[in-house]
Amino acid sequence: MTVGQAKIRATFWDCGGVLLTNGWDEHARKRVVEHFGLSFDEFEQRHPQANDLWERGKIDVHEYLRETVFYAPRAFSENEFFAKMRDVSQVLYPGMIEFLRALRAHGSRDNSTYMLSNESRELMEYRIPTFGLSGLFDAYLVSAYIALRKPEAAFFQCALDVSQRQPDECVFIDDREENLEGARQLGIQGIRMTSPELVIAELHRLGVTADRAA
């Protein structure tokens, strides 16, 4: 920690791209859509508007799929399609999850952890327990829960309100520069995910370690 820098008292963590693969990004969509023999270009034309509503919790997965896939008869069911959507999720960086577990177990009691994720309710309800993310965060600020999406300033203000921290006491880890820039505009420090080693080194530089508290 540099002289004059506030002590970090809260770490904000993206989920997809930092801990797990992205829940429903272009790569995942392409895999699933082409698995079922659909036109990816046609799907992508219908996806953005429906996805924005879905990730804000304004519609559920059934409404999202009716708009993007089941607007025409299909040879497969909605349950089959959504099962494949879930199946493409994987752990992306095991080292990051291990560090986060150690931080929760042995880190300073003065440092709290929060998930900040743009994701639908249904995928998040699958991903959190499946990949052992339950109990790793003091709160789960998910776009579908709070009807806000990164990089909107209101999303990061909500994180500050929930954590009861000042912006310079917080650091945010995300794989997308536009999301980091949204946080920085409120005074929150940002770390771009490039590798677990570099992120952990930067957290150490800021005084955030998973060493057993004295």
Short mmCIF file of C-alpha atoms in Angstrom, two decimals:
data_model
loop_
_atom_site.label_atom_id
_atom_site.label_comp_id
_atom_site.label_asym_id
_atom_site.label_seq_id
_atom_site.Cartn_x
_atom_site.Cartn_y
_atom_site.Cartn_z
CA MET A 1 0.00 0.00 0.00
CA THR A 2 1.42 3.33 -1.02
CA VAL A 3 1.71 6.26 1.37
CA GLY A 4 -1.56 8.18 1.63
CA GLN A 5 -3.62 5.40 0.03
CA ALA A 6 -6.74 4.31 1.90
CA LYS A 7 -6.80 0.80 3.29
CA ILE A 8 -8.79 -1.60 1.12
CA ARG A 9 -11.76 -2.79 3.15
CA ALA A 10 -13.90 -4.38 0.40
CA THR A 11 -13.13 -6.40 -2.71
CA PHE A 12 -15.70 -6.50 -5.51
CA TRP A 13 -15.51 -9.54 -7.79
CA ASP A 14 -16.96 -10.15 -11.21
CA CYS A 15 -18.03 -13.77 -11.72
CA GLY A 16 -17.92 -14.65 -15.42
CA GLY A 17 -14.46 -14.02 -16.83
CA VAL A 18 -12.84 -13.88 -13.38
CA LEU A 19 -13.98 -16.99 -11.50
CA LEU A 20 -16.08 -18.89 -14.03
CA THR A 21 -16.54 -18.78 -17.77
CA ASN A 22 -18.99 -16.11 -18.87
CA GLY A 23 -22.52 -17.31 -18.32
CA TRP A 24 -24.07 -16.45 -21.68
CA ASP A 25 -21.53 -14.60 -23.80
CA GLU A 26 -21.14 -14.85 -27.56
CA HIS A 27 -18.91 -17.93 -27.35
CA ALA A 28 -21.41 -19.80 -25.14
CA ARG A 29 -24.36 -18.73 -27.27
CA LYS A 30 -22.68 -19.88 -30.47
CA ARG A 31 -21.89 -23.31 -29.01
CA VAL A 32 -25.44 -23.89 -27.81
CA VAL A 33 -27.27 -22.44 -30.80
CA GLU A 34 -25.21 -24.39 -33.31
CA HIS A 35 -25.54 -27.57 -31.23
CA PHE A 36 -29.27 -27.42 -31.90
CA GLY A 37 -28.81 -26.64 -35.59
CA LEU A 38 -30.15 -23.08 -35.45
CA SER A 39 -28.94 -20.03 -37.32
CA PHE A 40 -26.58 -18.11 -35.05
CA ASP A 41 -27.01 -14.91 -37.05
CA GLU A 42 -30.78 -15.11 -36.68
CA PHE A 43 -30.48 -15.81 -32.97
CA GLU A 44 -28.11 -12.88 -32.47
CA GLN A 45 -30.57 -10.48 -34.08
CA ARG A 46 -33.16 -11.40 -31.47
CA HIS A 47 -30.81 -11.73 -28.48
CA PRO A 48 -29.76 -8.20 -27.35
CA GLN A 49 -33.09 -6.69 -26.37
CA ALA A 50 -34.38 -9.88 -24.75
CA ASN A 51 -31.09 -10.43 -22.93
CA ASP A 52 -31.06 -6.92 -21.48
CA LEU A 53 -34.50 -7.52 -19.99
CA TRP A 54 -33.52 -11.01 -18.79
CA GLU A 55 -30.31 -9.86 -17.11
CA ARG A 56 -32.20 -7.04 -15.39
CA GLY A 57 -34.74 -9.52 -14.02
CA LYS A 58 -37.57 -7.99 -16.03
CA ILE A 59 -38.40 -11.29 -17.75
CA ASP A 60 -37.67 -14.91 -16.84
CA VAL A 61 -35.84 -17.56 -18.84
CA HIS A 62 -39.06 -18.82 -20.40
CA GLU A 63 -39.85 -15.41 -21.84
CA TYR A 64 -36.25 -14.97 -23.00
CA LEU A 65 -36.31 -18.31 -24.84
CA ARG A 66 -39.72 -17.67 -26.35
CA GLU A 67 -38.34 -14.46 -27.84
CA THR A 68 -35.02 -15.85 -29.06
CA VAL A 69 -35.64 -19.53 -29.86
CA PHE A 70 -39.20 -20.75 -29.44
CA TYR A 71 -40.96 -18.16 -31.56
CA ALA A 72 -41.20 -21.06 -34.06
CA PRO A 73 -41.77 -24.83 -33.55
CA ARG A 74 -38.60 -26.73 -32.63
CA ALA A 75 -37.63 -30.39 -32.57
CA PHE A 76 -36.28 -29.97 -29.02
CA SER A 77 -37.76 -28.67 -25.79
CA GLU A 78 -37.12 -25.53 -23.79
CA ASN A 79 -35.78 -27.68 -20.95
CA GLU A 80 -33.27 -29.33 -23.29
CA PHE A 81 -32.07 -25.98 -24.58
CA PHE A 82 -31.69 -24.47 -21.13
CA ALA A 83 -29.88 -27.57 -19.86
CA LYS A 84 -27.30 -27.06 -22.60
CA MET A 85 -27.01 -23.37 -21.63
CA ARG A 86 -26.13 -24.46 -18.10
CA ASP A 87 -23.72 -27.14 -19.26
CA VAL A 88 -21.36 -24.72 -21.03
CA SER A 89 -20.47 -23.09 -17.70
CA GLN A 90 -17.06 -24.11 -16.36
CA VAL A 91 -14.57 -22.95 -13.76
CA LEU A 92 -12.26 -20.54 -15.58
CA TYR A 93 -9.58 -19.79 -13.00
CA PRO A 94 -9.43 -22.33 -10.14
CA GLY A 95 -6.61 -20.28 -8.60
CA MET A 96 -8.89 -17.29 -8.18
CA ILE A 97 -11.55 -19.32 -6.38
CA GLU A 98 -8.87 -20.85 -4.13
CA PHE A 99 -7.52 -17.38 -3.31
CA LEU A 100 -11.02 -16.11 -2.55
CA ARG A 101 -11.70 -19.06 -0.24
CA ALA A 102 -8.42 -18.42 1.58
CA LEU A 103 -9.20 -14.71 1.82
CA ARG A 104 -12.55 -15.50 3.42
CA ALA A 105 -11.00 -18.05 5.79
CA HIS A 106 -7.81 -16.31 6.83
CA GLY A 107 -7.91 -12.73 5.62
CA SER A 108 -8.58 -9.64 7.68
CA ARG A 109 -12.03 -9.47 9.28
CA ASP A 110 -12.06 -5.87 8.12
CA ASN A 111 -12.09 -6.89 4.43
CA SER A 112 -15.44 -7.95 3.01
CA THR A 113 -16.14 -9.54 -0.37
CA TYR A 114 -18.98 -8.91 -2.81
CA MET A 115 -19.95 -10.41 -6.15
CA LEU A 116 -20.79 -7.88 -8.88
CA SER A 117 -22.16 -9.70 -11.91
CA ASN A 118 -24.25 -9.08 -15.00
CA GLU A 119 -26.23 -12.29 -15.16
CA SER A 120 -29.70 -13.76 -15.30
CA ARG A 121 -31.35 -15.13 -12.19
CA GLU A 122 -31.71 -18.66 -13.54
CA LEU A 123 -28.09 -19.06 -14.64
CA MET A 124 -26.79 -17.53 -11.42
CA GLU A 125 -28.98 -19.83 -9.33
CA TYR A 126 -27.29 -22.72 -11.12
CA ARG A 127 -23.73 -21.41 -11.13
CA ILE A 128 -23.36 -20.30 -7.50
CA PRO A 129 -24.03 -23.71 -5.86
CA THR A 130 -22.66 -25.83 -8.71
CA PHE A 131 -19.22 -24.24 -8.59
CA GLY A 132 -18.95 -23.78 -4.84
CA LEU A 133 -19.44 -20.00 -4.71
CA SER A 134 -21.97 -20.13 -1.87
CA GLY A 135 -20.66 -18.44 1.25
CA LEU A 136 -17.72 -16.75 -0.48
CA PHE A 137 -19.35 -13.30 -0.52
CA ASP A 138 -21.01 -11.00 1.97
CA ALA A 139 -23.57 -10.13 -0.71
CA TYR A 140 -24.33 -11.12 -4.30
CA LEU A 141 -25.06 -8.03 -6.38
CA VAL A 142 -26.37 -9.59 -9.57
CA SER A 143 -28.00 -7.56 -12.33
CA ALA A 144 -31.12 -9.74 -12.24
CA TYR A 145 -31.47 -9.14 -8.49
CA ILE A 146 -31.03 -5.37 -8.51
CA ALA A 147 -32.31 -4.45 -12.02
CA LEU A 148 -29.02 -2.67 -12.84
CA ARG A 149 -26.18 -3.66 -15.17
CA LYS A 150 -22.50 -2.83 -15.23
CA PRO A 151 -21.04 -0.39 -16.20
CA GLU A 152 -23.94 1.79 -15.06
CA ALA A 153 -22.90 4.12 -12.25
CA ALA A 154 -25.97 3.12 -10.23
CA PHE A 155 -24.71 -0.48 -10.11
CA PHE A 156 -21.45 0.56 -8.46
CA GLN A 157 -23.20 3.02 -6.18
CA CYS A 158 -25.38 0.14 -5.02
CA ALA A 159 -22.23 -1.85 -4.21
CA LEU A 160 -20.90 1.05 -2.16
CA ASP A 161 -24.21 1.43 -0.35
CA VAL A 162 -24.45 -2.28 0.46
CA SER A 163 -20.82 -2.58 1.55
CA GLN A 164 -20.91 0.70 3.51
CA ARG A 165 -17.43 1.52 2.23
CA GLN A 166 -15.94 4.63 0.70
CA PRO A 167 -14.90 4.32 -2.97
CA ASP A 168 -11.16 4.49 -2.24
CA GLU A 169 -11.57 1.63 0.26
CA CYS A 170 -12.77 -0.69 -2.51
CA VAL A 171 -11.16 -2.56 -5.39
CA PHE A 172 -13.04 -4.20 -8.25
CA ILE A 173 -11.78 -7.15 -10.34
CA ASP A 174 -13.35 -7.60 -13.80
CA ASP A 175 -12.28 -8.88 -17.21
CA ARG A 176 -13.91 -6.02 -19.17
CA GLU A 177 -12.31 -2.61 -19.35
CA GLU A 178 -15.64 -0.80 -19.80
CA ASN A 179 -16.86 -2.20 -16.47
CA LEU A 180 -13.66 -1.17 -14.71
CA GLU A 181 -13.98 2.32 -16.15
CA GLY A 182 -17.53 2.57 -14.79
CA ALA A 183 -16.24 1.73 -11.32
CA ARG A 184 -13.28 4.09 -11.56
CA GLN A 185 -15.59 6.99 -12.37
CA LEU A 186 -16.95 6.64 -8.81
CA GLY A 187 -13.44 6.43 -7.35
CA ILE A 188 -13.30 2.64 -6.98
CA GLN A 189 -9.93 1.10 -7.85
CA GLY A 190 -9.96 -1.47 -10.66
CA ILE A 191 -7.92 -4.53 -11.61
CA ARG A 192 -8.27 -6.07 -15.06
CA MET A 193 -8.31 -9.87 -15.05
CA THR A 194 -5.44 -11.12 -17.18
CA SER A 195 -4.21 -14.01 -15.05
CA PRO A 196 -4.73 -15.13 -11.44
CA GLU A 197 -1.07 -14.50 -10.68
CA LEU A 198 -1.13 -10.89 -11.81
CA VAL A 199 -4.45 -10.14 -10.08
CA ILE A 200 -3.29 -11.67 -6.80
CA ALA A 201 0.01 -9.75 -7.04
CA GLU A 202 -1.90 -6.50 -7.54
CA LEU A 203 -4.18 -7.28 -4.60
CA HIS A 204 -1.12 -7.95 -2.46
CA ARG A 205 0.30 -4.60 -3.54
CA LEU A 206 -2.92 -3.00 -2.25
CA GLY A 207 -2.61 -4.84 1.07
CA VAL A 208 -5.23 -7.55 0.34
CA THR A 209 -3.80 -10.95 1.28
CA ALA A 210 -5.12 -14.36 2.21
CA ASP A 211 -2.54 -14.83 4.96
CA ARG A 212 -3.88 -16.00 8.28
CA ALA A 213 -4.85 -12.95 10.30
CA ALA A 214 -2.79 -12.39 13.40
#
